[in-house]
CSV table of C-alpha atoms in Angstrom, one decimal:
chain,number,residue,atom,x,y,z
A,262,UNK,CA,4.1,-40.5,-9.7
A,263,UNK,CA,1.1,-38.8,-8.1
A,264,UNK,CA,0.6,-35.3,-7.8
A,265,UNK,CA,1.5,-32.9,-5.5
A,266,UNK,CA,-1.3,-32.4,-3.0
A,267,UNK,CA,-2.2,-28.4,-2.9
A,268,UNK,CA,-2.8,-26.5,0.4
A,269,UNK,CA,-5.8,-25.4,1.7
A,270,UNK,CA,-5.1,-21.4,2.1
A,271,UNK,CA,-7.2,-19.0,4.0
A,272,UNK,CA,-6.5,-14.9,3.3
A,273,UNK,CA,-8.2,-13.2,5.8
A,274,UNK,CA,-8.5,-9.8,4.0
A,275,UNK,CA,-9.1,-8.5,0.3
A,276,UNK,CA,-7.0,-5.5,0.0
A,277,UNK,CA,-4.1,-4.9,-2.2
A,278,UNK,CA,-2.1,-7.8,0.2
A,279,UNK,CA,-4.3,-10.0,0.7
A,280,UNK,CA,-5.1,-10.0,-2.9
A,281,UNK,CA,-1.8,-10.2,-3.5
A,282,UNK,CA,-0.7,-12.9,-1.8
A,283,UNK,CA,-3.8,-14.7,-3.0
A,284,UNK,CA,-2.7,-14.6,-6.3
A,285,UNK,CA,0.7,-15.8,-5.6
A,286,UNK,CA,-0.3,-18.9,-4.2
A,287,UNK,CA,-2.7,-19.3,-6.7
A,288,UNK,CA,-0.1,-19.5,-9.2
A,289,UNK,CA,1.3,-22.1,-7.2
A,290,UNK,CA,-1.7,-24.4,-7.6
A,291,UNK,CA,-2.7,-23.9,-4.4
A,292,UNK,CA,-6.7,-24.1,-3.6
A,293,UNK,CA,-6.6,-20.1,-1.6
A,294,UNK,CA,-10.1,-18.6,0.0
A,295,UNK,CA,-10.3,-15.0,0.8
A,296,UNK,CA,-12.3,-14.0,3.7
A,297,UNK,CA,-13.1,-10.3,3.6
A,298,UNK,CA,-15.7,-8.9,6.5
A,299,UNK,CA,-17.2,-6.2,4.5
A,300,UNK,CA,-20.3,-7.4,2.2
A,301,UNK,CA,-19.0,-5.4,-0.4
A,302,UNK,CA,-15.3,-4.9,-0.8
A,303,UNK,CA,-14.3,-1.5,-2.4
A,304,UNK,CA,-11.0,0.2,-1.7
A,305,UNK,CA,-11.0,3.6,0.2
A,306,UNK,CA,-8.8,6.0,-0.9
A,307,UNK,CA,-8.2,7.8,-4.4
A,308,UNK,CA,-4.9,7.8,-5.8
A,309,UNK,CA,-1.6,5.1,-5.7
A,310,UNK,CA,1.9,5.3,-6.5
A,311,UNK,CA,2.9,1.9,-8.0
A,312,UNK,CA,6.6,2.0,-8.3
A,313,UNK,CA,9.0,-0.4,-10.3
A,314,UNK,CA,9.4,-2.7,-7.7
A,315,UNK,CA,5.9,-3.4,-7.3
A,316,UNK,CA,5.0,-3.6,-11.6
A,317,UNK,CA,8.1,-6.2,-11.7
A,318,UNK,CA,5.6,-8.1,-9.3
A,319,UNK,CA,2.7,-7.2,-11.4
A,320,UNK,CA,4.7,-8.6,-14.5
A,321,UNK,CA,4.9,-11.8,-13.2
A,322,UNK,CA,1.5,-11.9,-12.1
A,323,UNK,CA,0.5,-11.1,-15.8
A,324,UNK,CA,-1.5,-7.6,-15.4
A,325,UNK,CA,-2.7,-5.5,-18.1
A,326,UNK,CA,-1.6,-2.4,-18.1
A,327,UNK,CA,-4.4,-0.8,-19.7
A,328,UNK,CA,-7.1,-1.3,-16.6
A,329,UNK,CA,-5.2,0.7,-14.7
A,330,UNK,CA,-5.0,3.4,-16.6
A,331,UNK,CA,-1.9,4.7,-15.2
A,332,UNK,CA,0.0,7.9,-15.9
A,333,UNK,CA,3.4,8.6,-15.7
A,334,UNK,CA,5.7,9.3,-12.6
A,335,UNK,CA,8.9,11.1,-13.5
A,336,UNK,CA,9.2,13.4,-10.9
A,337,UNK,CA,8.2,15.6,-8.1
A,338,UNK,CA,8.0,19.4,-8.5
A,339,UNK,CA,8.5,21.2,-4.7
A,340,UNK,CA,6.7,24.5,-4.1
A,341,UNK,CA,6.8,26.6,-0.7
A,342,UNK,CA,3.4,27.6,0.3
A,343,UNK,CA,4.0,31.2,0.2
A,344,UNK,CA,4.4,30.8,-3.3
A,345,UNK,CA,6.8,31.1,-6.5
A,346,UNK,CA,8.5,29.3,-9.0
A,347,UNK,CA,8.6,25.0,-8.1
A,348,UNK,CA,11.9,23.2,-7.9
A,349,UNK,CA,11.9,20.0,-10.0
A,350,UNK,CA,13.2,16.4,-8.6
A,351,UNK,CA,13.9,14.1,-11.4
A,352,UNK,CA,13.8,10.2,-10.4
A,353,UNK,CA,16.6,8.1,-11.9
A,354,UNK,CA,14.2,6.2,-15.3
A,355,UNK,CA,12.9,3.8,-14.4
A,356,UNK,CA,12.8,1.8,-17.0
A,357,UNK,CA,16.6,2.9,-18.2
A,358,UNK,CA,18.0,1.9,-14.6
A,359,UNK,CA,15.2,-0.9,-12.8
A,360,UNK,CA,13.9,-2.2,-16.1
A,361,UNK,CA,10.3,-1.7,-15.9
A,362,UNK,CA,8.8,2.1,-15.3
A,363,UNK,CA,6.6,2.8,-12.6
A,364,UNK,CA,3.4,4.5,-12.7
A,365,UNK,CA,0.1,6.5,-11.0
A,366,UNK,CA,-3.8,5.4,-11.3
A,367,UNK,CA,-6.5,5.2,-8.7
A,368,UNK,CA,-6.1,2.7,-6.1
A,369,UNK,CA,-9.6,1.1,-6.9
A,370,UNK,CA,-8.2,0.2,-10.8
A,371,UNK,CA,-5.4,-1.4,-9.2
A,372,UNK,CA,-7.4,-3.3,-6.7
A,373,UNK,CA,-9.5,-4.3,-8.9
A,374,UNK,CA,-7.3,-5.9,-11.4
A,375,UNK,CA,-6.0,-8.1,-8.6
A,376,UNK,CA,-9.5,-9.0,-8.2
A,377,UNK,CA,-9.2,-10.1,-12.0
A,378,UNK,CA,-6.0,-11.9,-11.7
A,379,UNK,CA,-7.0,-13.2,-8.4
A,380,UNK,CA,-10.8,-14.2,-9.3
A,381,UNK,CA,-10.8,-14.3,-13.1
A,382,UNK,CA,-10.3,-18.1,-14.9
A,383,UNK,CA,-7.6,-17.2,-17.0
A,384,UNK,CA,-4.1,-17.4,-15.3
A,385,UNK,CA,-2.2,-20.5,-13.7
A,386,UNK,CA,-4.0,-22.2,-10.8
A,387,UNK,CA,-7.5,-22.6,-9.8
A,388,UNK,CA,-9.8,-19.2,-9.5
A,389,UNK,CA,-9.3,-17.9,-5.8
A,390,UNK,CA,-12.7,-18.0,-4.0
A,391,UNK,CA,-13.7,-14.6,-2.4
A,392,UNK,CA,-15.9,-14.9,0.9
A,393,UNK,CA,-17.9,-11.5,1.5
A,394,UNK,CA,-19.7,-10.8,4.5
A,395,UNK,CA,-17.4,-13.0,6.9
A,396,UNK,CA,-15.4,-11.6,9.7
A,397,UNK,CA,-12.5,-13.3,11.3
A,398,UNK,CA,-12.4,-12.9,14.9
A,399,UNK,CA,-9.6,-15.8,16.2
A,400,UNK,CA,-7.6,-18.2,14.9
A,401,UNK,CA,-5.8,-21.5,16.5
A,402,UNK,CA,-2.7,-21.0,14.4
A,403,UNK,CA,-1.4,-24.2,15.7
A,404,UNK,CA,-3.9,-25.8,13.5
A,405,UNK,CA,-5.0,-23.3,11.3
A,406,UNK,CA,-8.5,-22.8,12.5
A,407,UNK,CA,-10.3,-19.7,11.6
A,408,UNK,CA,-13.2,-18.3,13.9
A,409,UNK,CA,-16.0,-16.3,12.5
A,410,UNK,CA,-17.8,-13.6,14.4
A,411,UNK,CA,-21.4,-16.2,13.8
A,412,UNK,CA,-19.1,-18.8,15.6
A,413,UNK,CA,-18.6,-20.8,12.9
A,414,UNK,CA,-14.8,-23.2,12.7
A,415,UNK,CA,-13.0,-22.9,9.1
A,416,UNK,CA,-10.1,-25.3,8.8
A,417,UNK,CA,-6.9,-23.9,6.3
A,418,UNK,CA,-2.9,-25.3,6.3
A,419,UNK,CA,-2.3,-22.1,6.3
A,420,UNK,CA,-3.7,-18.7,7.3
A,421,UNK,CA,-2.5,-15.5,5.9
A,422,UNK,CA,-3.5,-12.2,7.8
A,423,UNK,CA,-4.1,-8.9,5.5
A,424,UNK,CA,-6.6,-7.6,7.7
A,425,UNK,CA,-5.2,-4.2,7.8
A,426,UNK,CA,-3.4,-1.7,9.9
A,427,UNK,CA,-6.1,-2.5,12.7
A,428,UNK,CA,-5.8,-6.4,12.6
A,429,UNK,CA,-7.6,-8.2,14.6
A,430,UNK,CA,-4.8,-11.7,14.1
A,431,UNK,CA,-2.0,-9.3,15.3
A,432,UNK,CA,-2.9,-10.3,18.4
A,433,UNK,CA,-3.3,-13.8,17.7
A,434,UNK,CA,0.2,-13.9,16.4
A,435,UNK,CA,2.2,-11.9,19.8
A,436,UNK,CA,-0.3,-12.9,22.6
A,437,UNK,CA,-1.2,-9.1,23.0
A,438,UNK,CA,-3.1,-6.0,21.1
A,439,UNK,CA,-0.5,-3.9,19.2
A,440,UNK,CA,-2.5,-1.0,18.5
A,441,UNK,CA,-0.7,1.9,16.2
A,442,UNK,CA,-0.1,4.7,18.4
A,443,UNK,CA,-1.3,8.1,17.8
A,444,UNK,CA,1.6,10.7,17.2
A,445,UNK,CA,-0.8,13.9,16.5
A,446,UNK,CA,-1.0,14.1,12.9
A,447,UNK,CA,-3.5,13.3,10.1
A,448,UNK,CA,-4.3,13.8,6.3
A,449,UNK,CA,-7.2,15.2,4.2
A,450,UNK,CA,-8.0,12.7,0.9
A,451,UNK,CA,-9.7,13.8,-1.6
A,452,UNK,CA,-10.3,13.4,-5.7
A,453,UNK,CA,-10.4,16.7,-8.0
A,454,UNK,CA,-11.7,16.2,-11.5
A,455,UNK,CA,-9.1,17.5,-13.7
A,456,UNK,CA,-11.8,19.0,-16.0
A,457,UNK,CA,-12.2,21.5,-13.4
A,458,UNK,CA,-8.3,23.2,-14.2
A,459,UNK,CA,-9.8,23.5,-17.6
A,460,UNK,CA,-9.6,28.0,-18.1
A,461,UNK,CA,-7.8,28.4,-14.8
A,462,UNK,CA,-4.5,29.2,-15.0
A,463,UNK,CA,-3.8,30.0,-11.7
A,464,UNK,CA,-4.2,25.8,-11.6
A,465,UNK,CA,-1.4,25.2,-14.2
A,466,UNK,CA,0.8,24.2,-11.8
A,467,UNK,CA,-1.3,21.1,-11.2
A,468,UNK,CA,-0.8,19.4,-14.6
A,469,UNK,CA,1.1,21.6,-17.1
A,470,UNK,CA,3.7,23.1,-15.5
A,471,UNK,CA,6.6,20.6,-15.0
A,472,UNK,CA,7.7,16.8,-15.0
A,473,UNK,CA,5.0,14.5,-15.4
A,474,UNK,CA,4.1,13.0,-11.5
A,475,UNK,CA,3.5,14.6,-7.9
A,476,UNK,CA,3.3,18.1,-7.0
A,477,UNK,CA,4.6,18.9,-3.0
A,478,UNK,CA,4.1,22.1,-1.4
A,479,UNK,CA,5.5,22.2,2.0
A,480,UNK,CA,3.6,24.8,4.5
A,481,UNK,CA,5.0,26.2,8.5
A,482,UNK,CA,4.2,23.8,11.5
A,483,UNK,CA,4.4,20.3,9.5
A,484,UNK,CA,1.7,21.2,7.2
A,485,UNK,CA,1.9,20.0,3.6
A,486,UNK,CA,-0.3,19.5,-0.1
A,487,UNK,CA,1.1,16.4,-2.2
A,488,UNK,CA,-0.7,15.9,-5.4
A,489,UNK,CA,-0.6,13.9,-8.4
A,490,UNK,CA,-2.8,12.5,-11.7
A,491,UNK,CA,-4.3,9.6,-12.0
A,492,UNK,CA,-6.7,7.6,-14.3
A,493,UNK,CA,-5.6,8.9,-17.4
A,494,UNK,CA,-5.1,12.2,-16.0
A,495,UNK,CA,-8.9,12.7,-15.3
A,496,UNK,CA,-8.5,13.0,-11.5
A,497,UNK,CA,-5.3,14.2,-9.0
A,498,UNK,CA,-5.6,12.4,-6.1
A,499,UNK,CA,-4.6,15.0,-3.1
A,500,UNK,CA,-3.1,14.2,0.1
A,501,UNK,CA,-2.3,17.0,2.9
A,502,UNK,CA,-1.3,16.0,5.7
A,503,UNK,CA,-1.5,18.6,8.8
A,504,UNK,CA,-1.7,18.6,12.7
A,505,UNK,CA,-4.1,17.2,14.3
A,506,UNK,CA,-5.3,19.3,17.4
A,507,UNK,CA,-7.7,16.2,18.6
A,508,UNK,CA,-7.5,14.0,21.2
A,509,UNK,CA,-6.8,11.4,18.3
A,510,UNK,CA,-7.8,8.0,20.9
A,511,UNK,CA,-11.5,9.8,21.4
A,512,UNK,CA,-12.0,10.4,17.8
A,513,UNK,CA,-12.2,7.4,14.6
A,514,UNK,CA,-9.3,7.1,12.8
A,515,UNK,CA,-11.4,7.7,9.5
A,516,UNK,CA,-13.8,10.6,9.8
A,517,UNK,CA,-15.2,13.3,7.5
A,518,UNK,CA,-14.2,17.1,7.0
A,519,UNK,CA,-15.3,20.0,4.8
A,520,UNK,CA,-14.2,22.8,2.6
A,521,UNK,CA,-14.7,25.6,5.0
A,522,UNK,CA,-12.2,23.2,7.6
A,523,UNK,CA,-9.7,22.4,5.1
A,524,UNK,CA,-9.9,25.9,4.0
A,525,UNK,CA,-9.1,27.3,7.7
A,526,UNK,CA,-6.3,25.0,7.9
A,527,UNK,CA,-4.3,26.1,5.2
A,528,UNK,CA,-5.7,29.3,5.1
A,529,UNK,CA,-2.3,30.9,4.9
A,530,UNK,CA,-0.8,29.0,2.0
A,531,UNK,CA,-0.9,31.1,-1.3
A,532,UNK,CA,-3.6,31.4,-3.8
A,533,UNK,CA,-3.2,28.9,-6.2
A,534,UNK,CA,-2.9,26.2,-3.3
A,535,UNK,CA,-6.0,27.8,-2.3
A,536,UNK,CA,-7.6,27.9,-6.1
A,537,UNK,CA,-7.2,24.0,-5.4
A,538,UNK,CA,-9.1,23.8,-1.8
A,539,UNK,CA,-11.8,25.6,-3.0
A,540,UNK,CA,-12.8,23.1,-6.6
A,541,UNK,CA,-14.2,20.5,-3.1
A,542,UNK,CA,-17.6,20.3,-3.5
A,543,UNK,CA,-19.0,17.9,-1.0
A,544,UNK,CA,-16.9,16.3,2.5
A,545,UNK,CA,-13.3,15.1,1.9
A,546,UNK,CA,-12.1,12.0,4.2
A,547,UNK,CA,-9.7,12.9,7.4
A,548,UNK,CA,-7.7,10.1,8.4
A,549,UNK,CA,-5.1,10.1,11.2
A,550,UNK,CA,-1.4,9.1,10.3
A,551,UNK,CA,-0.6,6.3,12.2
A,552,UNK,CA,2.1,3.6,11.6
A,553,UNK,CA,2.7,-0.1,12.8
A,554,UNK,CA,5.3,-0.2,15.7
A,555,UNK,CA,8.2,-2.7,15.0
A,556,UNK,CA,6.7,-6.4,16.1
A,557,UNK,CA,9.1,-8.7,17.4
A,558,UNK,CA,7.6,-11.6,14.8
A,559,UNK,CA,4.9,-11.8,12.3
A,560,UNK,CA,4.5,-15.5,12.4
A,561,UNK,CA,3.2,-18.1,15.0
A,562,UNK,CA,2.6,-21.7,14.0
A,563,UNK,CA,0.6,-21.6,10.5
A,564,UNK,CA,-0.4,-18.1,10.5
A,565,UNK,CA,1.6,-15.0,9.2
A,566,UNK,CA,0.9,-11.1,9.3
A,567,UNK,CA,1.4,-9.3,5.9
A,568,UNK,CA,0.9,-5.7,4.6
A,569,UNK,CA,-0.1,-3.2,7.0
A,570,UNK,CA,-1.4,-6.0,9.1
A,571,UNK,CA,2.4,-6.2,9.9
A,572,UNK,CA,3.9,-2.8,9.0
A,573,UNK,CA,1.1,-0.4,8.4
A,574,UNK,CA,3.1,2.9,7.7
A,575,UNK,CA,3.1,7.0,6.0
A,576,UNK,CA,2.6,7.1,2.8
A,577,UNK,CA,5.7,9.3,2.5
A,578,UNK,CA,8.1,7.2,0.5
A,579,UNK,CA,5.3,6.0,-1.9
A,580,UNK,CA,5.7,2.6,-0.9
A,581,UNK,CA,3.5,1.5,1.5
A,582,UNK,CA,0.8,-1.0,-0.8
A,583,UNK,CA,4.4,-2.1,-2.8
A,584,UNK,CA,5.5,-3.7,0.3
A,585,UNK,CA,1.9,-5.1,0.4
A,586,UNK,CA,2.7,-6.5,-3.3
A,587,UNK,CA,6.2,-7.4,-2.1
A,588,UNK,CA,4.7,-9.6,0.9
A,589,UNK,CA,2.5,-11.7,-1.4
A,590,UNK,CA,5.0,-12.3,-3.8
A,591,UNK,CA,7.4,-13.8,-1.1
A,592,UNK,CA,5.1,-16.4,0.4
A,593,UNK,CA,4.0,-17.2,-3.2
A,594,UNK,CA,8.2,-18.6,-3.3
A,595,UNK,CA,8.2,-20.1,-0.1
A,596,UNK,CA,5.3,-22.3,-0.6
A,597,UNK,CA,5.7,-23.7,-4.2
A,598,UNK,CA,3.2,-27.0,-4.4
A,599,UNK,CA,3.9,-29.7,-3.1
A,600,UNK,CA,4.5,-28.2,0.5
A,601,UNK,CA,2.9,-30.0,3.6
A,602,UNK,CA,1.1,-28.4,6.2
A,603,UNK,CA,3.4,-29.6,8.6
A,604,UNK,CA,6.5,-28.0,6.9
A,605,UNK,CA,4.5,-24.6,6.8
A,606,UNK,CA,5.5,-22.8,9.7
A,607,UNK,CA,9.3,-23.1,8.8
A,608,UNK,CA,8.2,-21.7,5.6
A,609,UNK,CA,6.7,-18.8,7.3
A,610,UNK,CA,9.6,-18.4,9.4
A,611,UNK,CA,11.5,-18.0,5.7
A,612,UNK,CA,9.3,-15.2,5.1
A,613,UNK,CA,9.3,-13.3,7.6
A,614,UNK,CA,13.5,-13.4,7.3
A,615,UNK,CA,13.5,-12.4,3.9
A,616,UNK,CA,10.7,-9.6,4.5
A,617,UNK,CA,10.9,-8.1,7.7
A,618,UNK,CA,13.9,-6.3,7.8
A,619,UNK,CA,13.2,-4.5,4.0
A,620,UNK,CA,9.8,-3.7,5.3
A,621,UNK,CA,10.3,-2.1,8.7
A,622,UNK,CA,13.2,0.2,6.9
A,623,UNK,CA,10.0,1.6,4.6
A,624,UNK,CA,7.9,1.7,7.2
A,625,UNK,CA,10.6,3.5,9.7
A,626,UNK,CA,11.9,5.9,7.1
A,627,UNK,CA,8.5,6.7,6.1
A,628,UNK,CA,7.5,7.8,9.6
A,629,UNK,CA,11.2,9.9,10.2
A,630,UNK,CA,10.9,11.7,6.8
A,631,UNK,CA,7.2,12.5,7.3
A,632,UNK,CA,7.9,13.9,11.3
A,633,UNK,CA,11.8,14.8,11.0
A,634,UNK,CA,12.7,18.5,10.0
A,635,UNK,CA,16.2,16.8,9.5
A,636,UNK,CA,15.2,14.0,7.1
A,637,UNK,CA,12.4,15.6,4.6
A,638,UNK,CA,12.5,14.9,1.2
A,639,UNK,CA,15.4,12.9,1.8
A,640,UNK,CA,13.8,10.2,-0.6
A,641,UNK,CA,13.6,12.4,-3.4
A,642,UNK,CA,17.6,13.7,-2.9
A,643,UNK,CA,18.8,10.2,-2.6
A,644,UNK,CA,19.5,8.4,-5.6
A,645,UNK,CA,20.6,5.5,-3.2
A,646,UNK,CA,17.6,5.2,-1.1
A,647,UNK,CA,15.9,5.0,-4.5
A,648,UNK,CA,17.4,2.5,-5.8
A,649,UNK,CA,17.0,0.1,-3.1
A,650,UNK,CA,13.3,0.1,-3.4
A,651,UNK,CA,13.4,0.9,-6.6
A,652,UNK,CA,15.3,-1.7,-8.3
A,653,UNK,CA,14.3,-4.9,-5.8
A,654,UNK,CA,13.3,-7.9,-7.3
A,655,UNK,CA,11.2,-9.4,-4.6
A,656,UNK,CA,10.5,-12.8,-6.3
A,657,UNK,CA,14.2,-13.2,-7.6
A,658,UNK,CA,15.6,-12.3,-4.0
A,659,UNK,CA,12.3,-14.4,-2.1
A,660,UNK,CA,13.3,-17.3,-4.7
A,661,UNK,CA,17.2,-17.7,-4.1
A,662,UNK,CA,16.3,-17.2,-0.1
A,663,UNK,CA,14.2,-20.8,-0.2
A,664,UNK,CA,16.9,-22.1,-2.8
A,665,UNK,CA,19.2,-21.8,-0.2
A,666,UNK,CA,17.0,-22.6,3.1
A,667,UNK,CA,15.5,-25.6,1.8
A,668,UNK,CA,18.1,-26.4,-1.3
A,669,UNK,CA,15.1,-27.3,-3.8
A,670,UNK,CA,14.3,-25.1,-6.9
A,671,UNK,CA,11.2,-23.5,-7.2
A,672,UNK,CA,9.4,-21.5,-9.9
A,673,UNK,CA,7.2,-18.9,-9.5
C-alpha cells in the first residue's frame, strides 16, 4: 500500500496563526511553507493572555512550558480611577474546572516557541520552511497560486491567509476590500520593568496587593489602565485604552506617543495610576482599536482566512490570539494526510462551519463589552461566558465535526 501523498501548504503570515496552523498541518505530515513579508519576523506588542483553551492546544502541540515563562492568571482586581481600595474577580480554576490552567508571558516568548515547534526538527512531520522577505500580493485560489510583490507564481494545494487584521487575501476571498472601520478609540502599549516598583509603595497595587493576574482601573469618558505580569514577573505589560480625538483614516493605525501625552490623557486619574505613567522612559506605541466586521465567508476555492485575517478584534475578553490558536488547530483536523487537493475546498468549507460562528461571538462580544456602558466587565461577572471559552476543546470538537462530515477517523 503506498503512502499517502502530503499537501503542498502555503501560510501566508508568521504570527501566532499562521504559526499555528503551520504546525498543525505539520503534524499531519504535510510539506507547509510560511511566507512572511517582513525580513525579520518579530512580534509587536508586550504582554499575552493565554487562556486554557488555547494551552489545551499548546498541549497537543507539545510546548514547553518553561520558554514562556508564564505567570499566573487567577484573577482581576478593579480599581476606579479616583482611587481606593480594588474589588477582586476570582476566575473559576482553571485547572480544577477546564483541566489545564492558563497563564501570562510576553507575546514574543510565545511566538517564539511556535517558531520552535513550527521550525525546530523535533516533533511529528517535516520542519515547516519559513520564507522571510516575501510579500503576497494575489492569489488564484482556484488553483492555489500565490503572487509575490517581485512577480514571481508559487504553486500550493492549499493556501492559508494569516496576514493580519489588514489582509491583503481578504479581498481575494469576497471580491472586495473589507477594511476594519474606525470607531474612535485607541490604546497606549507599553512594558514597565518590575524592578522599577522595587521601594515604591505607592506601586504595591501593581504586584503585591491582590490575586495573582490583571489589574483594571476604569476612568470617566471610556478611558481605562489594564495591567498585568509577565515573563516571570519581570515586566507588566500595560494596555490603556482611551478616545481617540483624531481623524483615525488620516493617521497610521500604529504610531508612537510620549510620557508628557499619556500623562495629559489621564491626567485626572489618581496618583498611584499616575506613579505608573510616569516609570515610561522613552515613546510608548498608540494603536487604534479596530475590529474585523462579520465576513459573509472566509473561504473561496483552496484558500481560507484565519486569525485576525478573518476576525481581527479588542483585546477585551483576552482571547483574541486563542482564537488564532483555535483556527490552526481546526484545519490541522480537517486536513489529516492523505487529503487531495481537489477535496480541499470542502474541507475548508468544514472549517469555516466549525469556526466561524465561536469566533465572531469573541470578536463581537469583545467589541460590545469594550464600547457598551451596559455590558463592561460582563466577562469577568459571568461564570458562563467563561466557561464557554474557557473550557473548549477546539481539536476534540474540530475532530468529531470531520468525523461526522466525511465519516473517516482522524488523529491529530
Amino acid at each position: 500500500m503506498s503512502r499517502p501523498t502530503p499537501l503542498n501548504v502555503a501560510v501566508v503570515g508568521a504570527g501566532l496563526g499562521g504559526l499555528s496552523a503551520a504546525i498543525a498541518l505539520r503534524r499531519q505530515g504535510h510539506l507547509v511553507k510560511v511566507f512572511e513579508a517582513s525580513v525579520v519576523k518579530k512580534e509587536i506588542g508586550a504582554g499575552i493572555v493565554i487562556p486554557p483553551n488555547a494551552m489545551r492546544v499548546l498541549d497537543a502541540f507539545g510546548y514547553d512550558q518553561k520558554n514562556l515563562k508564564t505567570c499566573e492568571y487567577r484573577g482581576i482586581v478593579e480599581y476606579s480611577a479616583a482611587g481606593g481600595e480594588g474589588r477582586s474577580w476570582l476566575f473559576k480554576d482553571h485547572a480544577t474546572n477546564y483541566g489545564v490552567q492558563g497563564c501570562l508571558c510576553l507575546r514574543t516568548a510565545f511566538h517564539e516557541e511556535l517558531k520552535r515547534l513550527a521550525l525546530g526538527e523535533e516533533g511529528a512531520g517535516s520542519p515547516v520552511e519559513l520564507v522571510l522577505g516575501t510579500e503576497i500580493v494575489d492569489c488564484d485560489p482556484e488553483v492555489g497560486i500565490l503572487t509575490t510583490k517581485a512577480g514571481e507564481k508559487l504553486q500550493a494545494d492549499v493556501v492559508f491567509a494569516a496576514d493580519g487584521i489588514r489582509s491583503t487575501l481578504r479581498t481575494v476571498v469576497l471580491g472586495t476590500p473589507v477594511i476594519a472601520p474606525a470607531i474612535g478609540a485607541c490604546a497606549f502599549r507599553w512594558l514597565a520593568d518590575a524592578s522599577k516598583f522595587d521601594g515604591r509603595p505607592e506601586l504595591n497595587w501593581i504586584m503585591k496587593d491582590g490575586v495573582s493576574g490583571g489589574r483594571l482601573v476604569r476612568g470617566p469618558n471610556g478611558r481605562s489602565i489594564f495591567l498585568y505580569p509577565c515573563d516571570d514577573r519581570k515586566h507588566v505589560t500595560v494596555t490603556m485604552i482611551h478616545p481617540d480625538k483624531r481623524d483615525q483614516d488620516k493617521h497610521s493605525w500604529h504610531t508612537r506617543a510620549t510620557r508628557d501625552e499619556v500623562l495629559e490623557e489621564y491626567k485626572d486619574f489618581a496618583s498611584p495610576f499616575k506613579a505608573l505613567i510616569e516609570l515610561i522612559e522613552e515613546s510608548v506605541n498608540l494603536w487604534q482599536m479596530r475590529a474585523v466586521p462579520m465576513l459573509a465567508t472566509w473561504t473561496k476555492g483552496r484558500l481560507a482566512l484565519l486569525g485576525d485575517a478573518a476576525h481581527g478584534t479588542f483585546p477585551t475578553l483576552g482571547q483574541g490570539a486563542a482564537m488564532a490558536v483555535e483556527d490552526g488547530a481546526a484545519l490541522g483536523c480537517m486536513l489529516p494526510l492523505g487529503t487531495t487537493p481537489q477535496e480541499v475546498p470542502s474541507r475548508l468549507v468544514a472549517y469555516q462551519d466549525v469556526r466561524k460562528a465561536r469566533d465572531e461571538f469573541v470578536n463581537k462580544e469583545s467589541v460590545e463589552q469594550s464600547m457598551m456602558p451596559s455590558k463592561a466587565g460582563l466577562f469577568m461577572r459571568s461564570e458562563e461566558m467563561q466557561d464557554f471559552l474557557n473550557g473548549h476543546d477546539a481539536i476534540g470538537v474540530s475532530q468529531e465535526h470531520f468525523n461526522k462530515t466525511f465519516g473517516r477517523i482522524n488523529k491529530q
